[in-house]
Coordinates of C-alpha atoms in Angstrom, one line a residue:
Chain A
M1 CA 25.6 8.5 -0.8
S2 CA 23.9 5.5 0.0
A3 CA 24.6 1.4 0.3
R4 CA 25.7 0.5 -3.3
L5 CA 23.4 -2.8 -3.9
L6 CA 25.4 -5.7 -5.1
S7 CA 23.3 -7.8 -7.3
H8 CA 26.5 -10.3 -8.6
V9 CA 29.3 -11.3 -7.9
E10 CA 31.3 -9.1 -11.0
Q11 CA 30.0 -6.2 -9.3
L12 CA 32.2 -6.9 -5.8
D13 CA 35.8 -4.9 -5.7
E14 CA 38.6 -7.0 -5.6
A15 CA 39.1 -6.1 -2.3
Y16 CA 38.2 -4.5 1.2
D17 CA 39.2 -3.1 4.2
L18 CA 36.0 -4.9 6.2
A19 CA 34.0 -7.2 4.8
V20 CA 31.5 -8.1 7.5
I21 CA 29.3 -11.1 6.9
G22 CA 25.7 -11.4 8.0
A23 CA 23.1 -8.6 8.2
G24 CA 21.8 -8.7 11.8
P25 CA 21.9 -5.9 14.5
A26 CA 25.6 -7.0 15.0
G27 CA 26.8 -6.6 11.5
L28 CA 24.8 -3.9 10.3
A29 CA 26.3 -1.7 13.4
A30 CA 29.8 -2.6 12.5
A31 CA 29.3 -1.7 8.8
T32 CA 27.8 1.1 9.6
E33 CA 30.2 2.3 12.0
A34 CA 33.4 1.4 9.7
A35 CA 32.1 2.9 6.7
E36 CA 31.2 6.4 8.3
A37 CA 34.9 6.3 9.4
G38 CA 35.8 6.1 5.8
A39 CA 36.6 2.3 5.3
R40 CA 35.9 0.5 2.4
V41 CA 33.4 -1.6 3.5
L42 CA 31.2 -4.8 2.0
L43 CA 28.9 -6.4 4.2
L44 CA 27.1 -9.9 2.2
D45 CA 24.0 -11.5 3.7
E46 CA 22.1 -14.2 3.1
N47 CA 18.3 -13.0 3.4
G48 CA 17.0 -10.0 0.6
T49 CA 16.6 -7.7 3.0
P50 CA 18.6 -6.2 6.2
G51 CA 17.8 -7.2 9.5
G52 CA 19.1 -10.2 10.3
Q53 CA 16.2 -12.7 12.1
I54 CA 15.3 -10.5 15.0
Y55 CA 14.8 -7.5 12.6
R56 CA 14.1 -9.7 9.6
A57 CA 11.9 -7.5 6.9
I58 CA 12.2 -4.7 9.0
T59 CA 12.4 -2.6 5.8
R60 CA 9.2 -4.0 4.2
N61 CA 7.3 -4.1 6.6
D62 CA 4.8 -1.2 8.0
P63 CA 3.9 -0.6 11.9
Q64 CA 0.5 0.0 11.1
E65 CA -0.2 -3.0 9.5
L66 CA 1.8 -5.5 12.0
P67 CA 2.0 -3.3 15.4
F68 CA 2.0 -6.7 17.3
L69 CA 5.6 -7.6 16.6
G70 CA 6.3 -5.2 19.5
R71 CA 8.6 -2.2 20.2
D72 CA 11.7 -4.1 20.1
Y73 CA 11.4 -5.1 16.3
W74 CA 10.8 -0.9 14.9
K75 CA 13.7 -0.2 16.9
G76 CA 15.3 -1.9 14.1
K77 CA 14.1 0.3 11.5
A78 CA 16.4 3.5 12.5
L79 CA 19.4 0.8 12.3
A80 CA 18.9 -0.7 8.7
D81 CA 17.9 3.0 7.2
S82 CA 21.6 4.2 8.5
F83 CA 23.0 1.2 7.3
L84 CA 21.2 1.8 3.9
A85 CA 22.6 5.6 4.1
A86 CA 26.1 4.7 4.4
T87 CA 28.7 4.4 1.7
L88 CA 29.3 0.8 1.5
D89 CA 28.8 -2.3 -0.6
Y90 CA 25.6 -4.4 0.4
A91 CA 25.3 -7.8 -1.4
P92 CA 22.2 -9.4 -0.3
T93 CA 21.0 -13.0 -1.0
A94 CA 25.0 -13.8 -0.8
T95 CA 26.5 -16.6 0.3
A96 CA 29.7 -16.7 2.4
W97 CA 30.8 -20.2 1.9
S98 CA 34.8 -19.5 3.6
L99 CA 36.9 -17.7 4.9
D100 CA 40.6 -18.6 4.7
P101 CA 42.0 -16.0 7.5
A102 CA 45.4 -14.1 6.3
P103 CA 48.6 -15.7 6.3
Q104 CA 50.8 -14.8 9.8
D105 CA 53.9 -14.4 10.8
R106 CA 55.8 -15.8 13.8
D107 CA 54.4 -13.6 15.9
E108 CA 51.1 -14.5 15.0
K109 CA 50.5 -11.2 13.1
A110 CA 48.5 -11.1 9.8
T111 CA 50.8 -10.7 6.8
G112 CA 48.6 -10.6 4.2
L113 CA 44.5 -10.5 3.4
A114 CA 41.9 -13.0 4.5
R115 CA 40.0 -14.3 1.3
I116 CA 36.4 -14.9 1.2
G117 CA 34.2 -17.2 -1.1
V118 CA 31.2 -16.1 -2.3
S119 CA 28.2 -16.8 -4.2
L120 CA 25.8 -14.1 -5.5
G121 CA 23.8 -13.8 -8.7
G122 CA 24.5 -17.5 -9.6
A123 CA 28.2 -17.0 -9.7
A124 CA 31.2 -17.7 -7.3
R125 CA 34.1 -15.5 -6.8
R126 CA 36.5 -15.4 -4.2
I127 CA 37.6 -11.6 -2.5
D128 CA 40.0 -10.5 -0.4
A129 CA 39.6 -8.1 2.6
R130 CA 42.0 -7.0 5.1
A131 CA 39.4 -8.0 8.3
V132 CA 36.8 -9.9 8.4
L133 CA 33.7 -9.0 11.1
L134 CA 31.5 -12.0 11.2
A135 CA 28.0 -11.4 12.6
T136 CA 26.6 -15.0 11.7
G137 CA 23.9 -14.7 14.9
A138 CA 21.8 -17.3 16.6
M139 CA 20.2 -20.2 15.6
E140 CA 17.8 -22.0 18.0
R141 CA 18.9 -25.0 20.3
P142 CA 17.9 -28.2 18.3
M143 CA 14.7 -29.6 20.2
P144 CA 15.2 -33.2 19.6
V145 CA 12.0 -34.9 20.4
P146 CA 10.4 -37.9 18.6
G147 CA 8.5 -36.6 15.9
W148 CA 10.1 -33.7 15.1
T149 CA 10.9 -34.4 12.0
L150 CA 7.5 -34.3 11.0
P151 CA 5.9 -31.8 8.6
G152 CA 3.8 -29.3 11.0
V153 CA 6.8 -29.1 13.7
M154 CA 8.6 -25.8 13.3
T155 CA 10.3 -23.9 15.5
A156 CA 8.8 -21.1 17.0
G157 CA 11.6 -18.8 15.7
A158 CA 10.5 -20.2 12.1
A159 CA 6.8 -19.2 12.7
Q160 CA 8.1 -15.6 13.9
I161 CA 10.1 -15.5 10.5
A162 CA 6.6 -16.7 8.7
L163 CA 4.8 -13.4 10.4
K164 CA 7.6 -11.0 9.6
S165 CA 8.3 -11.9 6.4
A166 CA 5.5 -13.0 4.5
G167 CA 2.8 -12.1 7.0
I168 CA 1.5 -15.4 7.7
V169 CA 0.3 -17.7 10.7
P170 CA -0.4 -21.2 11.9
T171 CA -3.7 -22.5 10.9
G172 CA -5.5 -25.6 12.7
R173 CA -4.4 -26.5 16.2
V174 CA -1.7 -24.8 17.2
V175 CA 0.7 -25.7 20.4
L176 CA 3.8 -24.5 21.9
A177 CA 6.1 -26.0 23.6
G178 CA 9.7 -25.4 25.1
C179 CA 11.0 -22.8 27.2
G180 CA 12.2 -19.5 27.0
P181 CA 11.1 -16.1 26.8
L182 CA 10.9 -15.9 23.0
I183 CA 8.1 -18.9 22.8
Y184 CA 6.0 -16.4 25.3
L185 CA 6.8 -13.3 22.6
L186 CA 6.0 -15.5 19.2
A187 CA 2.5 -16.9 22.0
A188 CA 1.8 -13.2 22.3
Q189 CA 2.7 -12.0 18.9
L190 CA 0.2 -15.2 17.4
L191 CA -2.4 -14.2 20.0
D192 CA -2.2 -10.1 18.4
A193 CA -2.6 -11.7 15.1
G194 CA -5.9 -13.9 15.6
T195 CA -4.2 -17.2 16.2
R196 CA -6.0 -19.3 18.5
I197 CA -3.0 -21.3 20.4
V198 CA -4.3 -24.8 22.3
E199 CA -1.8 -25.1 24.9
L200 CA 1.6 -23.8 25.5
L201 CA 3.7 -26.9 27.1
D202 CA 6.6 -25.2 29.1
T203 CA 9.3 -27.5 29.7
S204 CA 11.4 -25.4 32.0
D205 CA 13.3 -27.1 34.5
R206 CA 11.9 -26.6 38.1
E207 CA 15.7 -27.8 39.2
R208 CA 16.8 -24.6 37.5
R209 CA 15.0 -21.8 39.8
L210 CA 17.6 -22.4 42.2
P211 CA 20.9 -21.6 40.8
A212 CA 19.4 -18.7 39.0
L213 CA 18.1 -16.8 42.1
R214 CA 21.8 -15.9 42.4
H215 CA 21.4 -13.8 39.2
L216 CA 17.9 -12.1 40.3
P217 CA 19.6 -8.9 41.5
G218 CA 20.9 -8.0 38.0
F219 CA 17.5 -8.9 36.3
L220 CA 15.2 -7.0 38.6
R221 CA 17.5 -4.0 37.5
S222 CA 17.0 -4.9 33.2
P223 CA 14.5 -4.0 31.3
Y224 CA 14.1 -7.8 30.9
L225 CA 12.0 -8.0 34.5
S226 CA 9.1 -5.7 33.0
K227 CA 9.0 -7.1 29.4
G228 CA 9.1 -10.5 30.9
L229 CA 5.9 -9.8 33.6
G230 CA 3.9 -8.3 30.7
L231 CA 5.0 -11.2 28.3
L232 CA 3.7 -13.6 31.1
W233 CA 0.4 -12.1 32.3
K234 CA -0.6 -11.1 29.0
V235 CA 0.0 -15.1 27.7
R236 CA -1.0 -16.9 30.6
R237 CA -4.3 -14.8 30.7
S238 CA -5.1 -15.4 27.3
L239 CA -4.4 -19.3 26.9
K240 CA -3.8 -22.4 28.3
V241 CA -0.2 -22.6 29.7
V242 CA 0.9 -26.4 31.0
S243 CA 3.9 -26.3 33.3
G244 CA 6.4 -28.9 34.4
V245 CA 6.5 -30.6 31.3
T246 CA 9.2 -33.3 31.5
A247 CA 9.0 -35.2 28.4
L248 CA 7.5 -34.9 25.0
R249 CA 6.4 -36.4 21.7
I250 CA 4.4 -35.6 18.4
T251 CA 3.1 -38.3 16.3
G252 CA 1.2 -38.4 13.1
Q253 CA 1.2 -40.1 9.7
G254 CA 3.0 -38.2 6.8
S255 CA 2.4 -34.8 9.4
A256 CA 1.6 -33.7 13.1
E257 CA -1.7 -34.8 14.9
A258 CA -1.1 -35.3 18.1
V259 CA 1.2 -34.3 21.2
T260 CA 2.0 -36.3 23.9
Y261 CA 3.2 -34.7 27.0
C262 CA 4.4 -36.1 30.4
R263 CA 3.6 -34.2 33.7
G264 CA 4.0 -35.1 37.3
G265 CA 4.6 -38.8 35.8
R266 CA 1.1 -38.6 33.7
E267 CA 0.6 -38.7 30.3
R268 CA -1.8 -36.9 28.2
T269 CA -2.2 -36.6 24.5
L270 CA -3.2 -33.6 22.6
A271 CA -4.6 -33.2 19.0
A272 CA -2.5 -30.7 16.8
D273 CA -1.7 -29.9 13.3
C274 CA 1.3 -27.7 13.8
V275 CA 3.5 -27.8 16.9
L276 CA 6.0 -25.0 17.5
L277 CA 9.4 -26.0 19.5
H278 CA 11.6 -23.5 21.3
Q279 CA 14.2 -23.8 23.9
G280 CA 16.5 -21.1 23.9
V281 CA 19.4 -20.0 21.1
V282 CA 22.9 -20.5 20.4
P283 CA 25.9 -19.1 18.8
N284 CA 25.6 -20.1 14.5
I285 CA 29.4 -20.7 14.3
N286 CA 29.9 -23.0 11.5
L287 CA 31.7 -20.2 9.3
A288 CA 34.1 -18.7 12.0
S289 CA 35.1 -22.5 13.2
A290 CA 35.4 -23.6 9.3
A291 CA 37.9 -20.1 9.2
G292 CA 39.8 -22.3 12.2
C293 CA 38.8 -19.3 14.9
A294 CA 39.0 -21.4 18.4
I295 CA 35.9 -22.7 19.6
E296 CA 35.1 -22.5 23.5
W297 CA 32.5 -24.2 25.6
N298 CA 30.0 -21.6 27.4
E299 CA 29.0 -23.7 30.3
T300 CA 26.4 -21.0 31.8
Q301 CA 24.7 -21.0 28.2
R302 CA 25.7 -24.7 27.4
A303 CA 26.9 -24.0 23.9
F304 CA 29.7 -23.3 22.0
Q305 CA 31.3 -20.0 20.8
P306 CA 34.3 -18.3 18.9
T307 CA 36.9 -17.4 21.6
T308 CA 37.1 -13.7 21.6
D309 CA 38.6 -10.6 23.4
G310 CA 36.6 -7.7 24.8
E311 CA 36.4 -6.4 21.4
G312 CA 35.5 -9.1 19.2
R313 CA 38.9 -10.4 18.0
S314 CA 39.0 -14.1 17.5
S315 CA 42.1 -16.4 18.0
L316 CA 42.7 -15.1 14.0
P317 CA 44.4 -12.0 13.2
G318 CA 42.0 -10.0 11.4
V319 CA 39.1 -12.2 12.1
F320 CA 36.5 -10.3 14.5
V321 CA 33.2 -12.2 15.6
V322 CA 30.4 -10.3 17.0
G323 CA 26.7 -10.3 18.4
D324 CA 25.1 -13.5 19.2
G325 CA 27.4 -15.6 16.8
A326 CA 30.0 -15.3 19.9
G327 CA 27.5 -15.8 22.7
I328 CA 24.0 -15.0 23.2
G329 CA 23.4 -11.3 24.3
G330 CA 20.2 -10.1 22.6
A331 CA 19.8 -7.6 20.0
E332 CA 21.0 -4.5 21.3
H333 CA 23.9 -6.0 22.7
A334 CA 24.9 -7.3 19.6
E335 CA 24.4 -3.9 17.9
V336 CA 26.8 -2.2 20.2
S337 CA 29.2 -5.1 20.7
G338 CA 29.5 -4.9 16.5
R339 CA 30.5 -0.8 16.9
I340 CA 32.9 -2.0 19.4
A341 CA 34.4 -4.5 17.2
A342 CA 34.1 -2.4 14.3
R343 CA 36.3 0.4 15.8
A344 CA 39.1 -2.3 16.7
A345 CA 39.0 -3.2 13.4
L346 CA 39.4 0.1 12.2
R347 CA 42.3 0.8 15.1
D348 CA 44.4 -2.4 14.0
L349 CA 43.9 -1.6 10.3
G350 CA 45.8 2.1 10.8
L351 CA 42.5 3.4 10.2
A352 CA 41.5 5.5 13.2
P353 CA 43.4 6.8 15.8
E354 CA 43.6 5.4 19.5
A355 CA 40.4 4.4 21.5
G356 CA 39.0 7.3 23.4
D357 CA 35.9 8.0 25.6
D358 CA 33.5 7.2 23.2
L359 CA 35.0 3.5 23.0
A360 CA 34.9 3.2 27.0
A361 CA 30.9 4.8 26.9
L362 CA 30.0 1.8 24.6
V363 CA 31.6 -0.5 26.9
T364 CA 29.5 0.9 29.8
Q365 CA 26.2 0.5 27.4
R366 CA 27.5 -2.9 26.6
R367 CA 27.7 -4.1 30.2
R368 CA 24.3 -1.9 31.1
L369 CA 22.6 -4.3 28.0
A370 CA 23.9 -7.6 29.4
R371 CA 22.4 -7.1 32.9
G372 CA 19.4 -10.0 33.3
R373 CA 21.1 -12.1 30.6
A374 CA 22.7 -14.6 33.4
F375 CA 19.3 -15.1 35.3
L376 CA 17.5 -15.7 32.1
D377 CA 20.6 -18.0 30.4
N378 CA 20.3 -19.9 34.6
L379 CA 16.7 -20.1 34.6
Y380 CA 16.2 -21.5 31.4
L381 CA 18.7 -23.9 30.5
P382 CA 16.6 -26.9 29.2
A383 CA 16.6 -30.0 30.8
E384 CA 18.9 -32.6 30.2
P385 CA 16.5 -34.7 28.5
F386 CA 15.6 -32.1 26.3
R387 CA 19.4 -31.7 25.5
A388 CA 20.5 -35.3 25.4
P389 CA 17.5 -37.1 24.6
Q390 CA 16.2 -40.2 26.2
D391 CA 14.5 -42.1 23.5
D392 CA 16.9 -43.9 21.8
E393 CA 14.5 -43.6 18.4
T394 CA 14.8 -39.9 18.8
I395 CA 16.6 -38.6 15.6
V396 CA 19.2 -36.5 16.4
C397 CA 20.6 -35.9 13.1
R398 CA 17.6 -35.1 10.8
C399 CA 19.3 -35.0 7.4
E400 CA 21.3 -38.6 7.6
E401 CA 18.0 -39.6 9.9
V402 CA 20.5 -41.1 12.9
T403 CA 18.8 -42.0 15.9
A404 CA 20.3 -40.9 19.4
G405 CA 20.4 -45.0 20.3
Q406 CA 23.1 -45.0 17.4
V407 CA 25.2 -42.3 19.0
R408 CA 24.8 -44.3 22.2
E409 CA 26.0 -47.5 20.8
A410 CA 28.6 -45.7 19.0
V411 CA 30.3 -43.9 22.3
A412 CA 29.8 -47.6 23.7
L413 CA 31.9 -48.9 21.1
G414 CA 34.3 -46.7 22.0
V415 CA 33.9 -43.9 19.5
P416 CA 36.1 -41.1 20.9
G417 CA 34.3 -37.5 20.1
P418 CA 31.8 -36.1 17.6
N419 CA 34.5 -36.2 14.2
Q420 CA 34.8 -39.9 14.7
L421 CA 31.0 -40.4 14.8
K422 CA 30.9 -39.0 11.3
T423 CA 32.8 -41.9 10.2
F424 CA 30.9 -44.6 11.8
L425 CA 27.2 -43.3 11.5
R426 CA 27.5 -40.3 8.7
C427 CA 26.5 -38.0 11.8
G428 CA 26.5 -34.5 11.0
M429 CA 27.5 -35.0 7.2
G430 CA 24.2 -34.4 5.8
P431 CA 23.5 -31.1 3.7
C432 CA 23.0 -29.0 7.2
Q433 CA 26.6 -30.1 8.1
G434 CA 25.7 -30.7 10.9
R435 CA 24.4 -27.4 12.5
M436 CA 21.1 -29.4 13.6
C437 CA 22.8 -32.2 15.6
A438 CA 26.3 -30.7 16.9
L439 CA 24.7 -29.9 20.1
T440 CA 22.7 -32.6 20.5
V441 CA 25.6 -35.0 19.7
S442 CA 28.3 -33.4 22.2
E443 CA 25.8 -33.4 24.5
I444 CA 25.0 -37.5 24.5
M445 CA 28.6 -38.3 24.3
A446 CA 29.3 -36.2 27.3
A447 CA 26.3 -37.6 29.3
E448 CA 27.2 -40.8 28.4
R449 CA 30.4 -40.7 29.7
S450 CA 30.2 -38.5 32.2
V451 CA 32.1 -35.6 31.1
S452 CA 31.8 -31.9 30.3
P453 CA 30.9 -31.2 26.7
A454 CA 34.1 -29.4 26.9
E455 CA 36.2 -32.2 27.1
I456 CA 34.5 -34.1 24.0
G457 CA 34.6 -31.0 22.0
V458 CA 32.2 -30.5 18.9
Y459 CA 32.4 -31.2 15.0
R460 CA 35.4 -29.9 13.4
L461 CA 33.8 -28.1 10.1
R462 CA 35.3 -27.3 6.5
P463 CA 34.3 -24.8 4.0
P464 CA 32.2 -24.7 1.9
V465 CA 29.8 -23.8 5.1
K466 CA 27.3 -23.4 2.7
P467 CA 26.1 -25.5 -0.6
L468 CA 27.7 -24.4 -3.5
R469 CA 27.1 -26.0 -7.5
L470 CA 29.5 -27.4 -8.8
S471 CA 29.1 -25.4 -11.9
E472 CA 30.2 -22.4 -10.1
L473 CA 33.1 -23.9 -8.7
A474 CA 34.4 -25.0 -12.1
A475 CA 34.1 -21.5 -13.8
M476 CA 36.0 -19.6 -11.2
P477 CA 39.4 -18.1 -12.2
Q478 CA 42.0 -20.8 -11.6
T479 CA 45.7 -20.0 -11.7
P480 CA 47.8 -21.5 -14.3
E481 CA 49.3 -23.8 -11.5
A482 CA 46.1 -25.3 -10.3
L483 CA 45.0 -25.9 -13.9
I484 CA 48.4 -27.8 -15.0
A485 CA 47.8 -29.7 -11.3
V486 CA 44.1 -30.9 -11.8
T487 CA 44.4 -31.4 -16.1
G488 CA 48.3 -32.0 -16.7
R489 CA 47.5 -29.4 -19.2
T490 CA 48.1 -25.6 -19.3
A491 CA 45.2 -23.1 -20.7
D492 CA 46.4 -23.5 -24.1
G493 CA 46.1 -26.9 -24.1
D494 CA 50.3 -27.5 -24.1
H495 CA 51.4 -30.8 -21.9
Chain B
M1 CA -1.3 -25.0 8.1
F2 CA -0.9 -21.3 7.2
R3 CA -3.2 -18.6 6.6
R4 CA -2.5 -14.7 5.3
L5 CA -3.2 -11.9 7.2
R6 CA -3.8 -9.7 4.0
E7 CA -4.4 -11.3 1.0
P8 CA -2.7 -9.7 -1.9
S9 CA -4.7 -7.8 -4.7
P10 CA -4.8 -10.3 -7.7
S11 CA -2.6 -7.4 -9.5
D12 CA 0.0 -7.8 -7.1
T13 CA 1.0 -11.6 -6.9
V14 CA 3.5 -13.5 -9.2
T15 CA 2.3 -17.0 -10.4
F16 CA 4.6 -20.2 -10.1
S17 CA 4.2 -24.1 -9.9
F18 CA 4.4 -26.7 -7.5
D19 CA 4.8 -30.1 -9.2
G20 CA 3.0 -28.5 -11.6
R21 CA 0.2 -27.1 -9.7
A22 CA -0.3 -23.0 -10.3
L23 CA -0.1 -21.4 -7.2
R24 CA 0.2 -17.6 -6.5
A25 CA 2.3 -15.9 -4.1
A26 CA 2.9 -12.0 -2.7
P27 CA 6.2 -10.7 -4.3
G28 CA 8.9 -10.1 -2.1
Q29 CA 8.1 -13.4 0.0
S30 CA 10.7 -16.5 0.4
L31 CA 9.8 -19.4 -2.2
A32 CA 9.5 -21.7 1.5
T33 CA 6.4 -19.0 2.6
A34 CA 4.9 -18.7 -0.6
L35 CA 4.7 -22.7 -0.7
L36 CA 3.1 -22.9 2.8
A37 CA 0.8 -20.1 2.8
A38 CA -0.5 -21.8 -0.5
G39 CA -0.8 -24.8 1.4
V40 CA 2.1 -27.0 0.5
S41 CA 2.6 -29.3 3.9
A42 CA 5.4 -31.5 2.6
F43 CA 8.4 -29.9 0.3
R44 CA 10.7 -33.3 -0.5
T45 CA 10.9 -36.7 1.3
S46 CA 14.3 -37.4 2.9
V47 CA 16.9 -39.0 1.8
V48 CA 17.4 -42.2 4.1
G49 CA 14.0 -42.9 5.4
G50 CA 11.6 -41.6 2.9
E51 CA 9.9 -39.8 5.1
P52 CA 8.0 -36.7 4.4
R53 CA 9.4 -33.3 5.4
A54 CA 8.5 -29.3 5.8
P55 CA 10.4 -26.6 6.6
Y56 CA 11.5 -26.3 10.2
C57 CA 13.8 -23.0 10.7
L58 CA 12.9 -20.5 7.8
M59 CA 16.0 -19.1 8.4
G60 CA 18.5 -21.3 6.2
V61 CA 19.8 -23.5 8.9
C62 CA 17.9 -27.0 9.0
F63 CA 17.8 -27.5 5.1
D64 CA 14.6 -29.4 4.9
C65 CA 13.2 -26.3 2.8
L66 CA 15.0 -28.3 -0.1
V67 CA 13.7 -27.9 -3.1
T68 CA 14.7 -28.6 -7.3
V69 CA 13.6 -24.5 -8.8
D70 CA 14.0 -24.3 -12.6
G71 CA 15.5 -27.6 -12.7
V72 CA 18.3 -26.7 -10.1
H73 CA 18.0 -29.4 -7.0
N74 CA 18.6 -28.8 -3.4
R75 CA 17.8 -25.1 -3.4
Q76 CA 17.0 -23.4 0.2
S77 CA 13.5 -22.6 -0.5
C78 CA 13.7 -20.5 2.8
L79 CA 16.4 -18.1 1.3
I80 CA 15.0 -17.5 -2.1
E81 CA 12.5 -15.4 -3.2
V82 CA 9.8 -16.2 -5.1
R83 CA 9.8 -15.2 -8.7
D84 CA 7.2 -15.1 -11.2
G85 CA 7.3 -18.3 -13.8
M86 CA 9.3 -20.0 -11.3
V87 CA 9.4 -23.7 -11.7
V88 CA 9.1 -25.5 -8.4
E89 CA 9.6 -29.7 -8.2
S90 CA 9.4 -31.7 -4.6
Q91 CA 12.4 -34.2 -4.3
D92 CA 11.9 -37.4 -3.5
G93 CA 14.5 -39.2 -1.7
A94 CA 18.3 -38.5 -3.3
P95 CA 18.2 -36.6 -6.4
A96 CA 19.8 -38.4 -9.0
I97 CA 22.7 -37.2 -10.7
A98 CA 22.1 -36.5 -14.6
A99 CA 24.9 -37.0 -16.9
E100 CA 25.6 -34.4 -18.6
S101 CA 27.2 -34.9 -22.1
A102 CA 30.8 -33.5 -22.5
A103 CA 31.3 -31.3 -25.3

């Protein structure tokens, strides 16, 4: 058997045992695991092919043509292949725009089915699932610097996606700026693809070296060590790396033309046509948050994440959150956490026996894969000026074009939190629904008040979490009660 | 600007238009990467300040790659595959809502 590919909402079943959202490593592993155990599984994903961002276009790419994507990338092929060979429903290019958790009884046990709003093939529909597993992955931490909205400025991840999914690379004067392992990985890949990089401006915070040191032993025993050293050596040998960059701005008329950076109190300007920014990745929590999952602040990773137990259960019965969407752990960690959560979901549904030794083995494997992460998290935590921009003119909310200065003014006026800020400034209310500004807003408000972002909180989100055409919504089947409530008439036209 | 590592063979391309210009792309790629590869630098102007914008994340979270596709506003070009005959237009600020006549 193999996966049934769906291209229209009409092809979806009314209900599934398990609905998985996201086709990255966590989602693919979870869906495959559950389908192989005999559960009725649906996987919904925004992209056209499986793999998520890390294994983007893995089923379409050829290792002979793009060898420089690296061994870690090609590892995804086996995962995607076993997923496509499993007996399940797979809906690529689908949008999951809402999740209503199952109703709960007094003991907080689910008493029905969760309901998911889906758009696929130009039409919308709601379907049910006994359990839902959110594997929505990570997104890059916003890096708000003056000029980051100019054409020609992208994230490093975007350049990597362009390379993986379309075989295209930036041309002209390319400058990379930011911190973290991914920016070095991208630099190495672009170099191998024949791109000339003018400079890599490393914004790593030197103050982080000491707190990171405590976590060095775990890192030394992790595969990150040899990979990281290899990358650093390759990149530093092949291009100019400027360390200790403390401020950055991009200027240009209509598109990026130059980067000005500050190092050791001195400014320098570089001509640049393409600026690739990156300062780590954070969980993409919009769907979990809009569904009502409890959200907590992770101080080490300095990001908000859904609260989960050791097996991926969120605060809502029947809703699991796994992979980087539940806290950053990397691709292989996500894959194992997906397998663990799928088994937990099957046990909760009575579709699998009690946990055995194989679960203990997965938990051990996951612990091993988490090794070294704390060191990286500590070492590459971006410096405060890059998390809460100092320059008042810096745009924070790209959609509504709200600046850091406006957010600070609002705090000074007594606006207590991110949700109230929306009313004052429309900050976070544009099409991206706060994805690009949520963390920055919480960081600025926390800094202004000298408290932790944990105390400030983050935007409350509501469905639909992705844009949905009104015509799609209107064409969905409605109950007679809903028709009367809205139109005052029944479907037959009676009053 | 971007360049293709490998040019698609002429027999294996799709043709689409952007603001009336005919462009070619390799099949299977996203509309956003097709536009970037064709040399399009700005996809739209921003809704508040009227400033030029182009894709920032290419993974569906930033919404800066919004374009009008076959008459439908605000499509995320990084999430849709480029198709033969697609009519794509840049967006100038906030799109006006066209009133459809009531049946």
